[in-house]
XYZ file of C-alpha atoms in Angstrom:
730
model
C -38.131 -24.013 -160.373
C -38.249 -21.706 -157.767
C -35.069 -19.484 -156.983
C -34.570 -17.072 -153.987
C -32.283 -14.043 -153.982
C -28.481 -14.777 -152.434
C -28.568 -11.992 -150.581
C -31.828 -13.200 -148.849
C -30.359 -16.575 -147.730
C -26.866 -14.721 -146.567
C -29.196 -11.876 -144.846
C -31.108 -15.170 -142.925
C -27.670 -17.031 -141.937
C -25.778 -13.842 -140.825
C -28.862 -12.944 -138.855
C -29.466 -16.142 -137.200
C -25.865 -17.180 -136.498
C -25.038 -13.355 -135.017
C -28.035 -13.741 -132.254
C -26.591 -13.600 -128.800
C -29.339 -15.534 -127.472
C -31.699 -18.185 -128.323
C -34.721 -15.983 -128.250
C -33.214 -13.639 -130.459
C -31.801 -16.399 -133.357
C -35.310 -17.926 -132.979
C -37.174 -14.712 -133.793
C -34.757 -13.612 -136.321
C -35.012 -17.265 -138.093
C -39.196 -17.600 -137.957
C -39.594 -13.720 -139.171
C -37.142 -13.966 -142.061
C -37.844 -17.705 -143.184
C -42.238 -16.560 -143.147
C -40.890 -13.469 -145.158
C -39.397 -15.446 -147.693
C -41.730 -18.135 -148.624
C -44.494 -15.479 -148.629
C -46.521 -17.025 -145.395
C -48.696 -15.583 -142.899
C -47.418 -17.056 -139.861
C -44.399 -18.950 -138.557
C -42.947 -20.244 -135.341
C -40.559 -22.555 -133.589
C -41.500 -25.694 -131.431
C -38.960 -26.793 -129.394
C -38.638 -29.101 -126.055
C -42.403 -29.277 -126.684
C -43.167 -25.782 -126.247
C -43.611 -22.627 -129.267
C -41.135 -20.339 -129.180
C -40.750 -17.104 -131.925
C -44.655 -16.859 -133.022
C -44.821 -14.639 -135.508
C -47.912 -13.527 -137.332
C -50.558 -14.929 -134.893
C -51.524 -11.801 -133.070
C -52.580 -12.012 -129.357
C -53.715 -15.771 -129.920
C -51.392 -18.679 -130.824
C -52.394 -22.006 -131.342
C -49.915 -24.210 -129.671
C -51.523 -27.030 -129.757
C -51.868 -27.050 -133.419
C -48.268 -25.725 -133.861
C -47.019 -29.093 -131.776
C -49.295 -31.133 -134.001
C -47.569 -29.858 -136.933
C -44.748 -30.592 -135.282
C -45.966 -34.280 -134.804
C -46.631 -34.539 -138.403
C -49.850 -32.681 -139.190
C -50.221 -30.643 -142.369
C -52.996 -27.544 -141.491
C -52.776 -25.577 -138.819
C -56.165 -23.711 -137.999
C -55.436 -20.287 -137.067
C -57.662 -17.199 -135.254
C -59.150 -14.770 -138.453
C -57.169 -16.348 -140.944
C -58.558 -19.885 -141.218
C -57.221 -23.230 -142.453
C -53.410 -22.385 -143.420
C -51.500 -24.845 -145.372
C -48.088 -25.917 -142.950
C -44.977 -27.714 -143.165
C -42.084 -28.316 -140.208
C -38.851 -28.241 -140.909
C -36.659 -30.216 -138.071
C -33.621 -28.401 -136.596
C -31.882 -31.795 -136.362
C -30.799 -32.993 -133.134
C -32.629 -36.130 -130.906
C -35.919 -33.770 -130.330
C -38.790 -33.176 -132.437
C -37.738 -29.520 -132.838
C -39.004 -27.561 -136.067
C -39.084 -24.799 -137.580
C -43.297 -24.049 -138.698
C -44.151 -21.631 -141.316
C -47.791 -21.588 -142.776
C -49.496 -19.742 -145.626
C -53.104 -19.831 -147.064
C -53.117 -19.555 -150.534
C -50.906 -22.438 -151.909
C -48.945 -25.556 -150.451
C -45.445 -25.409 -150.078
C -43.523 -26.865 -153.223
C -40.819 -29.158 -152.687
C -37.962 -26.547 -153.326
C -39.629 -24.340 -150.835
C -39.384 -27.719 -148.857
C -35.765 -28.248 -149.335
C -34.907 -24.410 -148.690
C -36.946 -24.397 -145.275
C -34.814 -27.419 -143.987
C -31.586 -26.214 -144.599
C -32.595 -23.273 -142.655
C -34.123 -25.110 -139.647
C -30.554 -27.186 -139.989
C -28.984 -23.649 -139.674
C -31.127 -22.642 -137.123
C -30.512 -25.845 -134.851
C -27.089 -25.693 -135.375
C -27.064 -22.027 -134.026
C -29.308 -22.851 -131.040
C -26.843 -25.682 -130.253
C -23.787 -23.195 -130.650
C -25.054 -20.946 -128.719
C -25.477 -23.134 -125.387
C -21.806 -24.129 -126.156
C -20.882 -20.230 -125.870
C -23.666 -20.468 -122.494
C -21.497 -23.295 -121.313
C -18.156 -21.746 -121.967
C -18.689 -18.824 -120.032
C -18.935 -20.975 -117.082
C -15.218 -22.596 -118.097
C -13.541 -20.540 -115.750
C -15.338 -21.685 -113.031
C -15.967 -24.821 -113.845
C -12.003 -25.308 -114.089
C -11.206 -24.039 -110.777
C -13.532 -26.323 -109.679
C -12.270 -29.318 -111.426
C -8.777 -28.279 -109.567
C -10.387 -28.272 -106.317
C -12.022 -32.217 -107.057
C -8.262 -33.484 -108.865
C -7.403 -34.435 -105.577
C -10.623 -36.736 -105.077
C -10.555 -38.207 -108.755
C -7.118 -39.511 -107.880
C -8.703 -41.099 -104.830
C -11.317 -42.638 -107.287
C -8.476 -44.135 -109.382
C -6.809 -45.581 -106.635
C -9.726 -46.876 -104.583
C -11.283 -48.672 -107.926
C -7.615 -50.106 -108.639
C -7.438 -51.618 -104.911
C -10.609 -53.167 -105.156
C -9.867 -54.483 -108.820
C -6.655 -55.970 -107.417
C -9.110 -57.710 -104.742
C -11.268 -59.112 -107.259
C -8.549 -60.321 -109.158
C -7.062 -61.726 -106.147
C -9.898 -63.726 -105.420
C -10.487 -62.336 -102.143
C -13.592 -63.114 -100.076
C -16.662 -61.346 -101.431
C -17.799 -59.935 -98.306
C -14.526 -58.227 -97.619
C -14.443 -56.879 -101.468
C -18.418 -55.721 -101.330
C -17.325 -53.531 -97.707
C -14.081 -52.295 -99.148
C -16.831 -51.193 -102.305
C -19.105 -49.265 -100.089
C -16.360 -48.218 -97.665
C -14.349 -46.680 -100.557
C -17.674 -44.681 -101.509
C -18.515 -43.869 -98.561
C -14.601 -42.223 -97.471
C -14.814 -40.565 -101.323
C -18.130 -39.245 -100.878
C -17.422 -37.427 -97.598
C -19.000 -39.707 -95.257
C -22.056 -40.265 -97.204
C -24.429 -43.388 -96.214
C -23.694 -46.135 -98.837
C -25.708 -49.201 -99.194
C -25.347 -52.076 -101.164
C -29.067 -54.040 -101.468
C -29.142 -56.912 -103.623
C -31.928 -58.898 -104.799
C -33.075 -62.215 -103.120
C -34.095 -65.372 -105.318
C -37.942 -66.170 -105.261
C -41.043 -64.744 -107.379
C -40.534 -61.160 -105.314
C -36.670 -60.584 -105.784
C -36.700 -59.108 -101.734
C -34.085 -56.691 -101.666
C -31.464 -57.145 -98.663
C -28.292 -55.434 -97.144
C -25.370 -57.077 -98.381
C -23.219 -54.052 -97.108
C -23.334 -50.598 -95.608
C -21.062 -47.941 -94.616
C -21.421 -44.719 -93.121
C -24.683 -44.648 -90.949
C -27.745 -46.164 -90.793
C -29.012 -48.250 -94.137
C -32.715 -46.352 -93.806
C -33.723 -49.126 -95.778
C -37.200 -47.710 -96.860
C -35.692 -45.039 -98.615
C -32.757 -47.396 -99.766
C -35.340 -50.092 -101.174
C -37.446 -47.557 -103.144
C -34.285 -45.794 -104.775
C -32.385 -49.291 -105.657
C -36.199 -50.627 -107.484
C -36.378 -47.954 -109.341
C -32.652 -47.742 -110.772
C -32.763 -51.324 -111.432
C -35.969 -50.766 -113.438
C -34.855 -48.213 -115.605
C -31.365 -49.698 -116.099
C -29.206 -46.340 -115.275
C -28.261 -44.311 -112.407
C -30.898 -42.541 -110.401
C -30.613 -39.240 -108.536
C -33.594 -37.571 -107.038
C -33.920 -35.003 -104.023
C -35.791 -35.714 -100.808
C -36.464 -33.958 -97.754
C -33.163 -34.788 -96.288
C -30.887 -34.393 -99.311
C -30.311 -36.576 -102.168
C -30.588 -39.960 -103.249
C -28.361 -41.653 -106.017
C -28.863 -45.433 -106.996
C -26.578 -47.209 -109.743
C -27.854 -50.709 -110.697
C -25.841 -53.250 -110.264
C -25.642 -56.664 -113.178
C -24.450 -60.014 -112.938
C -23.865 -61.823 -116.529
C -25.946 -58.700 -117.987
C -29.193 -59.380 -115.692
C -30.199 -56.746 -112.819
C -28.992 -58.152 -109.066
C -29.316 -54.863 -106.955
C -28.327 -51.063 -106.840
C -25.715 -49.624 -104.839
C -27.363 -46.410 -103.271
C -26.133 -43.406 -101.476
C -27.479 -40.813 -99.468
C -25.749 -37.301 -99.485
C -26.699 -33.725 -98.195
C -27.577 -30.914 -100.434
C -29.673 -31.093 -103.398
C -29.362 -33.117 -106.699
C -28.018 -30.586 -108.840
C -24.743 -30.439 -106.802
C -24.095 -34.292 -107.085
C -23.234 -34.834 -110.719
C -19.843 -36.045 -110.512
C -20.644 -37.898 -107.222
C -23.170 -39.653 -109.584
C -20.347 -40.363 -111.857
C -18.195 -41.928 -109.127
C -21.076 -43.941 -107.584
C -21.520 -45.971 -111.039
C -18.122 -46.215 -110.911
C -18.328 -48.451 -107.657
C -21.283 -50.003 -108.924
C -19.747 -51.736 -111.537
C -16.789 -52.716 -109.483
C -19.795 -55.010 -107.642
C -21.024 -56.075 -110.773
C -17.460 -57.411 -111.734
C -17.305 -59.014 -107.713
C -20.345 -60.823 -108.020
C -19.793 -61.846 -111.535
C -16.443 -63.464 -110.633
C -17.665 -65.029 -107.358
C -20.290 -67.113 -109.719
C -17.634 -68.358 -111.808
C -15.129 -68.701 -108.313
C -18.752 -70.965 -107.245
C -18.792 -73.047 -110.425
C -15.597 -74.011 -110.018
C -14.303 -73.660 -106.502
C -13.164 -77.783 -105.686
C -11.320 -77.676 -108.902
C -7.630 -76.688 -108.561
C -6.287 -76.932 -112.385
C -7.589 -76.172 -115.430
C -9.283 -78.436 -117.359
C -8.056 -77.470 -121.001
C -4.122 -77.454 -120.619
C -3.971 -79.209 -117.183
C -1.992 -76.418 -115.582
C -2.888 -75.144 -111.845
C -5.537 -72.052 -112.245
C -5.392 -68.731 -110.680
C -6.438 -69.571 -107.343
C -4.012 -72.318 -106.896
C -1.188 -70.330 -108.568
C -1.526 -67.647 -106.039
C -1.299 -70.274 -103.000
C 1.991 -71.781 -104.127
C 3.091 -68.007 -105.013
C 2.342 -66.843 -101.390
C 4.228 -70.148 -100.088
C 7.213 -69.478 -102.362
C 6.953 -65.821 -100.917
C 7.075 -66.799 -97.653
C 9.154 -69.303 -97.365
C 12.351 -67.622 -99.010
C 14.848 -64.785 -98.374
C 14.073 -62.091 -101.810
C 17.505 -60.508 -101.030
C 18.940 -63.650 -101.283
C 16.913 -65.873 -103.209
C 14.649 -63.351 -105.438
C 11.544 -64.751 -107.145
C 10.074 -63.532 -110.411
C 6.650 -63.949 -111.786
C 6.064 -63.747 -115.626
C 2.848 -62.465 -117.149
C 2.330 -64.059 -120.151
C -0.130 -62.855 -123.216
C -1.043 -64.726 -126.453
C -0.984 -62.622 -129.309
C -3.243 -63.163 -132.285
C -5.036 -65.906 -130.277
C -8.493 -64.375 -130.824
C -7.884 -64.496 -134.252
C -7.496 -68.519 -134.538
C -9.908 -69.002 -131.830
C -12.673 -67.208 -133.883
C -11.836 -68.315 -137.827
C -11.135 -72.007 -136.131
C -13.238 -72.611 -133.592
C -13.424 -73.092 -129.839
C -11.755 -76.814 -130.171
C -8.971 -75.870 -132.145
C -8.472 -72.729 -129.629
C -8.389 -75.212 -126.577
C -6.161 -77.410 -128.707
C -3.708 -74.738 -129.181
C -3.737 -73.606 -125.471
C -2.782 -77.055 -124.350
C -0.094 -77.240 -126.997
C 1.283 -73.442 -125.224
C 0.869 -75.252 -122.121
C 3.573 -77.933 -122.626
C 5.834 -75.661 -124.107
C 6.038 -73.408 -121.455
C 6.656 -76.613 -119.459
C 9.336 -76.950 -121.668
C 10.948 -73.532 -121.233
C 11.335 -73.520 -117.165
C 12.836 -75.845 -114.751
C 10.819 -78.570 -113.195
C 10.995 -77.198 -109.813
C 9.370 -73.886 -111.482
C 5.510 -73.679 -111.767
C 3.616 -72.760 -114.365
C -0.415 -71.860 -115.005
C -3.250 -70.834 -116.987
C -5.063 -67.628 -115.638
C -7.513 -67.594 -117.942
C -8.553 -66.793 -121.470
C -5.310 -66.488 -123.317
C -3.063 -65.049 -120.120
C -0.575 -67.764 -118.632
C 2.013 -67.473 -115.570
C 4.977 -68.621 -114.162
C 7.242 -68.760 -110.954
C 10.426 -68.682 -111.195
C 12.261 -69.882 -107.971
C 15.670 -67.962 -107.133
C 15.967 -66.164 -110.099
C 16.950 -62.368 -110.426
C 15.299 -59.951 -113.375
C 18.315 -60.972 -115.770
C 17.831 -64.808 -115.387
C 13.948 -64.120 -115.657
C 14.251 -62.306 -118.792
C 16.151 -64.954 -120.273
C 13.621 -67.408 -119.313
C 10.757 -64.906 -121.108
C 12.989 -64.576 -124.014
C 13.320 -68.234 -124.412
C 9.769 -68.692 -124.175
C 8.934 -66.022 -126.900
C 10.962 -67.656 -129.258
C 9.239 -71.012 -128.736
C 5.884 -69.540 -128.897
C 6.922 -68.345 -132.524
C 7.535 -71.510 -133.814
C 4.323 -72.716 -136.153
C 1.632 -75.074 -133.958
C 0.059 -77.826 -136.011
C -3.825 -77.226 -135.493
C -6.692 -78.937 -137.216
C -4.163 -79.820 -139.400
C -2.785 -76.510 -140.736
C 0.284 -74.580 -139.148
C -0.870 -71.637 -136.880
C 1.504 -69.036 -136.405
C 0.971 -66.834 -132.839
C 3.183 -65.023 -130.906
C 3.153 -64.112 -126.939
C 4.245 -60.887 -124.803
C 5.463 -61.253 -121.612
C 6.134 -59.048 -118.265
C 8.278 -59.696 -115.349
C 8.168 -58.793 -111.769
C 10.746 -59.559 -109.391
C 10.307 -59.809 -105.323
C 11.618 -56.961 -103.750
C 10.737 -57.355 -100.038
C 10.012 -60.543 -97.787
C 6.697 -59.134 -96.988
C 5.484 -58.498 -100.651
C 1.956 -60.383 -101.503
C 1.327 -62.547 -104.395
C -1.027 -60.133 -105.378
C 0.992 -57.567 -105.870
C 3.807 -59.205 -107.526
C 1.370 -60.731 -109.920
C -0.091 -57.405 -110.625
C 2.933 -55.773 -111.139
C 4.260 -58.420 -113.639
C 0.728 -57.659 -115.962
C 1.421 -53.931 -115.962
C 4.841 -54.760 -117.307
C 2.992 -57.418 -119.650
C 0.462 -54.754 -120.889
C 3.408 -52.188 -121.298
C 5.155 -54.345 -123.359
C 2.365 -55.163 -125.305
C 1.790 -51.610 -126.047
C 5.295 -51.638 -127.487
C 4.524 -54.192 -129.816
C 4.322 -58.117 -129.978
C 6.851 -60.316 -129.017
C 8.186 -58.335 -126.052
C 9.500 -59.177 -123.111
C 9.672 -55.988 -120.478
C 10.666 -55.960 -116.777
C 8.608 -54.034 -114.042
C 9.234 -50.709 -112.965
C 7.390 -48.352 -110.459
C 6.676 -45.666 -113.280
C 4.212 -48.420 -114.552
C 2.443 -48.487 -111.413
C 1.454 -44.549 -111.792
C 0.582 -45.005 -115.872
C -1.919 -47.571 -114.861
C -3.372 -44.960 -112.999
C -3.418 -42.360 -115.444
C -4.436 -45.473 -117.992
C -7.496 -45.769 -115.961
C -7.923 -41.989 -115.364
C -7.889 -41.454 -118.760
C -10.729 -43.905 -119.520
C -12.792 -41.670 -116.940
C -12.049 -38.502 -118.922
C -12.900 -40.268 -122.229
C -15.989 -40.720 -120.755
C -16.926 -37.425 -119.522
C -15.492 -35.893 -122.969
C -17.873 -37.474 -124.925
C -20.372 -36.759 -122.447
C -19.560 -33.223 -121.995
C -19.236 -32.452 -125.965
C -15.203 -31.828 -125.444
C -14.186 -33.197 -128.810
C -13.858 -31.034 -131.957
C -13.280 -31.835 -135.421
C -10.796 -30.029 -137.769
C -10.692 -30.825 -141.579
C -8.214 -31.063 -144.089
C -8.886 -30.926 -147.954
C -7.654 -33.715 -150.456
C -5.875 -31.872 -153.441
C -6.473 -32.866 -157.104
C -2.456 -32.897 -158.018
C -3.234 -32.232 -161.579
C -4.590 -28.809 -161.090
C -4.343 -28.226 -157.251
C -8.118 -28.137 -156.970
C -9.985 -29.235 -153.326
C -12.459 -32.305 -154.071
C -12.985 -33.348 -150.677
C -12.121 -33.025 -147.162
C -10.645 -35.478 -144.199
C -11.942 -35.028 -140.938
C -9.829 -35.510 -138.564
C -10.833 -35.243 -134.447
C -9.616 -33.129 -131.612
C -9.446 -33.272 -127.710
C -9.005 -30.368 -125.946
C -9.214 -31.570 -122.380
C -9.827 -28.869 -119.936
C -7.401 -30.827 -117.407
C -5.143 -32.383 -119.468
C -5.144 -29.910 -122.510
C -4.399 -30.810 -126.051
C -4.464 -35.016 -126.045
C -3.348 -36.453 -129.072
C -5.525 -39.022 -131.092
C -2.259 -41.124 -131.138
C -2.844 -41.142 -127.279
C -6.833 -41.188 -126.781
C -7.791 -43.423 -129.571
C -6.235 -46.940 -128.309
C -7.736 -46.113 -124.909
C -10.915 -45.610 -126.889
C -11.069 -48.771 -128.624
C -9.733 -50.866 -125.646
C -12.878 -49.831 -123.650
C -15.412 -49.607 -125.958
C -15.497 -45.766 -126.163
C -14.211 -45.849 -130.028
C -17.567 -46.350 -131.132
C -20.023 -43.581 -129.795
C -17.092 -41.503 -130.626
C -16.716 -42.349 -134.542
C -20.523 -42.130 -134.376
C -20.004 -38.434 -133.684
C -17.533 -37.718 -135.580
C -19.259 -39.399 -138.480
C -22.665 -37.791 -137.639
C -21.083 -34.383 -137.276
C -18.638 -34.491 -140.285
C -21.692 -35.558 -142.281
C -23.815 -32.326 -141.205
C -20.748 -30.087 -141.793
C -20.098 -31.310 -145.216
C -23.843 -31.507 -146.342
C -24.083 -27.580 -145.469
C -21.192 -27.350 -147.475
C -21.906 -28.413 -150.729
C -24.573 -25.965 -151.200
C -21.611 -23.861 -152.262
C -19.448 -26.890 -153.181
C -21.798 -28.979 -154.813
C -19.144 -31.710 -155.661
C -17.364 -31.942 -152.287
C -16.385 -35.121 -151.145
C -15.981 -36.292 -146.813
C -13.158 -38.840 -145.675
C -13.699 -40.571 -142.395
C -11.403 -42.676 -140.151
C -13.303 -46.161 -139.402
C -12.057 -47.853 -136.327
C -11.734 -51.635 -136.482
C -14.022 -52.044 -133.614
C -16.589 -50.046 -135.757
C -16.033 -51.997 -138.580
C -17.111 -54.972 -136.471
C -20.205 -53.796 -135.215
C -22.875 -55.659 -136.109
C -25.020 -52.323 -136.550
C -22.291 -50.129 -138.028
C -24.091 -50.153 -141.689
C -27.213 -49.010 -140.086
C -25.430 -46.151 -137.948
C -23.616 -45.075 -141.098
C -27.092 -45.113 -143.327
C -28.947 -43.024 -140.490
C -26.143 -40.625 -140.245
C -26.375 -39.596 -143.843
C -30.195 -39.605 -143.716
C -30.137 -36.992 -141.021
C -27.326 -35.112 -142.609
C -28.781 -35.298 -145.949
C -25.438 -36.106 -147.499
C -25.449 -38.814 -150.432
C -23.489 -42.061 -149.542
C -21.407 -41.968 -152.719
C -19.891 -38.477 -151.481
C -18.610 -40.369 -148.179
C -15.427 -42.624 -148.360
C -14.390 -44.885 -144.878
C -10.923 -45.023 -144.554
C -9.498 -48.425 -142.561
C -5.707 -48.926 -142.039
C -4.512 -52.390 -143.401
C -3.937 -53.898 -139.950
C -7.643 -53.458 -139.396
C -8.604 -55.601 -142.583
C -6.468 -57.864 -141.890
C -6.903 -58.763 -137.722
C -9.994 -60.364 -138.939
C -10.128 -60.430 -142.779
C -13.062 -62.913 -143.329
C -15.212 -60.882 -141.356
C -13.895 -57.495 -142.266
C -14.242 -57.973 -146.238
C -17.705 -59.106 -145.109
C -18.266 -55.860 -143.351
C -17.126 -53.843 -146.292
C -19.428 -55.583 -148.818
C -21.820 -54.253 -146.644
C -20.960 -50.859 -146.720
C -20.436 -51.180 -150.355
C -24.173 -51.691 -150.602
C -24.919 -48.547 -148.829
C -23.130 -46.830 -152.011
C -20.205 -45.537 -149.845
C -16.775 -45.767 -150.808
C -14.143 -47.388 -149.323
C -10.606 -46.055 -148.910
C -7.250 -48.360 -147.418
C -5.263 -45.828 -144.945
C -1.623 -45.819 -144.758
C -1.091 -48.342 -147.352
C 2.090 -50.059 -147.576
C 2.879 -50.370 -143.840
C 0.994 -53.149 -143.233
C 0.492 -56.388 -144.781
C -0.035 -55.231 -148.362
C -1.478 -58.834 -149.316
C -1.912 -58.092 -153.239
C -4.126 -61.378 -153.069
C -6.559 -60.072 -150.582
C -6.411 -56.369 -151.623
C -7.729 -58.085 -155.020
C -10.880 -59.405 -153.191
C -11.536 -56.365 -150.786
C -14.400 -54.018 -152.572
C -12.287 -50.930 -151.805
C -11.716 -47.689 -154.176
C -8.863 -46.132 -153.045
C -5.051 -46.162 -151.665
C -3.449 -43.761 -149.356
C -0.173 -43.844 -149.698
C 1.329 -43.650 -145.768
C 3.493 -40.671 -145.312
C 6.636 -42.745 -144.448
C 7.290 -42.989 -148.071
C 7.716 -39.623 -148.891
C 9.000 -38.408 -145.714
C 12.384 -37.166 -146.648
C 12.408 -33.642 -148.212
C 14.833 -35.186 -150.995
C 13.274 -38.683 -152.225
C 15.680 -40.988 -153.179
C 15.259 -43.452 -156.025
C 14.102 -45.850 -153.927
C 11.128 -44.061 -152.768
C 10.432 -42.787 -155.842
C 10.426 -46.722 -157.038
C 8.167 -47.943 -154.028
C 5.632 -44.624 -154.457
C 5.737 -45.871 -158.285
C 4.760 -49.572 -157.918
C 1.665 -48.455 -155.674
C 0.296 -45.883 -157.927
C 1.046 -48.408 -160.780
C -0.832 -51.111 -158.938
C -3.421 -49.218 -157.989
C -4.047 -48.222 -161.694
C -4.188 -51.906 -162.530
C -6.920 -52.345 -159.786
C -8.728 -49.341 -160.828
C -8.202 -47.923 -157.628
C -7.475 -43.780 -156.825
C -4.158 -42.893 -154.817
C -3.811 -40.510 -152.757
C -0.334 -39.167 -151.130
C -0.228 -38.420 -147.158
C 2.337 -36.119 -145.768
C 3.470 -33.476 -148.517
C 5.633 -31.278 -147.184
C 7.326 -29.742 -149.622
C 7.438 -28.364 -153.456
C 9.797 -31.003 -154.140
C 7.596 -34.154 -153.236
C 4.311 -32.341 -154.801
C 6.281 -32.329 -157.833
C 7.712 -35.692 -157.588
C 4.332 -37.310 -157.043
C 2.574 -35.347 -159.905
C 5.319 -36.884 -162.035
C 4.390 -39.964 -161.069
C 0.674 -39.874 -161.896
C -0.227 -39.987 -158.277
C -3.973 -38.469 -158.321
C -4.444 -36.364 -155.089
C -2.811 -35.614 -152.247
C -3.036 -34.307 -148.430
C -0.211 -32.448 -146.522
C 1.039 -29.235 -144.928
C 2.586 -27.679 -147.996
C -0.651 -27.899 -149.526
C -3.295 -27.155 -146.668
C -3.136 -27.699 -143.227
C -6.108 -29.443 -140.808
C -8.159 -26.563 -140.811
C -11.137 -25.187 -138.279
C -14.756 -25.402 -139.808
C -15.611 -21.997 -139.798
C -12.536 -21.189 -142.471
C -13.171 -24.216 -144.330
C -15.188 -22.493 -146.923
C -12.777 -19.867 -147.286
C -9.877 -22.404 -147.901
C -12.197 -24.138 -150.521
C -13.220 -20.958 -152.452
C -9.903 -19.771 -152.723
C -7.627 -21.405 -155.574
C -4.716 -19.076 -154.402
C -3.629 -20.935 -151.134
C -3.638 -24.382 -153.317
C -1.672 -22.700 -156.626
C 0.475 -21.041 -154.173
C 0.676 -23.317 -151.175
C 2.943 -21.930 -147.775
C 5.738 -23.676 -147.070
């Protein structure tokens, strides 16, 4: 078996990572890699170009090197003849590679493996250098972001206004004009036009709305068709400035484009591109909503429940507000959202779901007076108008509804238990519009749901700013993912018997340029709500897998724990993405443990169990995080293909554990032993807790007393030193 002196590998890693620029890093890597395998020549192919050529002399066979990067195994070199070649990927999306070639013999598998590791180190170093270069511009970027803060706030407010108009079913031309007008105003007077495709074989484009000047149809049509064809936002320069075109979809099909013409070069308008895309999304929502409205235009009542639909409800509410003195005869609106309805619909079918909705409607009518109005707004959302009802009286009605919905329903021959969350808004002045009142009740309901199911909350003005911040945070998360603002820290998992580290848990961190440090507790739920968690989770898995694969060269038995969201678990291609991430990193599946909470598994038990079996088939291990705080169904737990239980920190949070605390932990440990599962205690904060857990037979632990979450650069020294674990700091 081939071996190489450790100091040569160390010199290689040091030289590559110490380089100040990409050219130096490539030159150092090529020269040392070529010499270490006693090759004649070497080079790097990056982004379709040859860099750092070594040993070729004046004639560099660029075409041949590109062919080697694409899979060829031989290279013809001037004066050297035909050489054996090997290309080792640098990682990332492109076919970038470190190439070395020699004349005497092919490369052995051990040499190829070492070169692959060296190439990955080079790839990481090159990406790090680009990050450092970007950070040099951070100060200027922060200043730019400070000047655009007001613009972003205007964007959020404009989008929220349009969303209200869509929810209120305002006339479609009015909404489209609001979109083009809002976009033109935000883009400092740019010409903004909406072009929609007509029916027929030629799909002719026509201008549905325009603002800010002449529509410039020939220019707009070319850009609009290009954006529709590519399915993504287009930005390009022309003789008079920059054209941005964002595609518009209706129920997944291309329907047109929102096009803006601005002054200046294309490189100056990255933020404007994102802003126009946000407005295009509002057009898609409005057109989709209009298509639905057209289908039910003549209907005023919901076919399933017999209740008034949204349009009729708003008409009734408008009449009530216009006919009453809000100071002496206040009107309250209840926005009611069912809890756990989706589970019933998915598990028992849509027919059972419709039956349940009809039963809910009957109970709602029984909780209000005959003079009040109840309606189904859509999906599992209902509303009620309470005449002559101040906030206090409305809250009593809301609590009555909550209690009624909690009672079991008889559906499809079985008892079904659901719940509800309710928001209440009370009219404050005589000119208040029905859309605004319903919107405020919706905001209160969202807040109630956020605080926990089965709650009733009254609208407060702060909820409006909270909603704006919520929408703004979504945009910041999208930018954070795109701009690479997320980072990972790692907290070791310690074997309590000898206090040796056996693995690390990857913990995501976000330091926003505008918000500062944002806790995962705050941004993960938003990422889940808006569907960003799948991409964020995939980034975390791929990044941590590559990192741990590198550490395993010095710590061969090191494992990786990664948290998985329910949205990731239920994604139809999650198993494929896990397999792909591990393959790219070169990390064996047996070294990876995916952590899921009890609530995730119990929210969709059948789907969750099926997904776990698929993952188990890949060879990864599975862990139930925060065990003991959720459902803790022993019957269900026995059926799950899991390997590990993580005891929630709530059970060991006290500095001095009580007898009851110890009894609960002992029960979980013994249960895990019976089921053949390992146990990990979270949140070990002092020596007393550590000693107690060791006595109870808990196998593994995490916590500040053992080791705090650590930046990647510091992890190897923590893993190599047993001193910090045998004498942890308090």
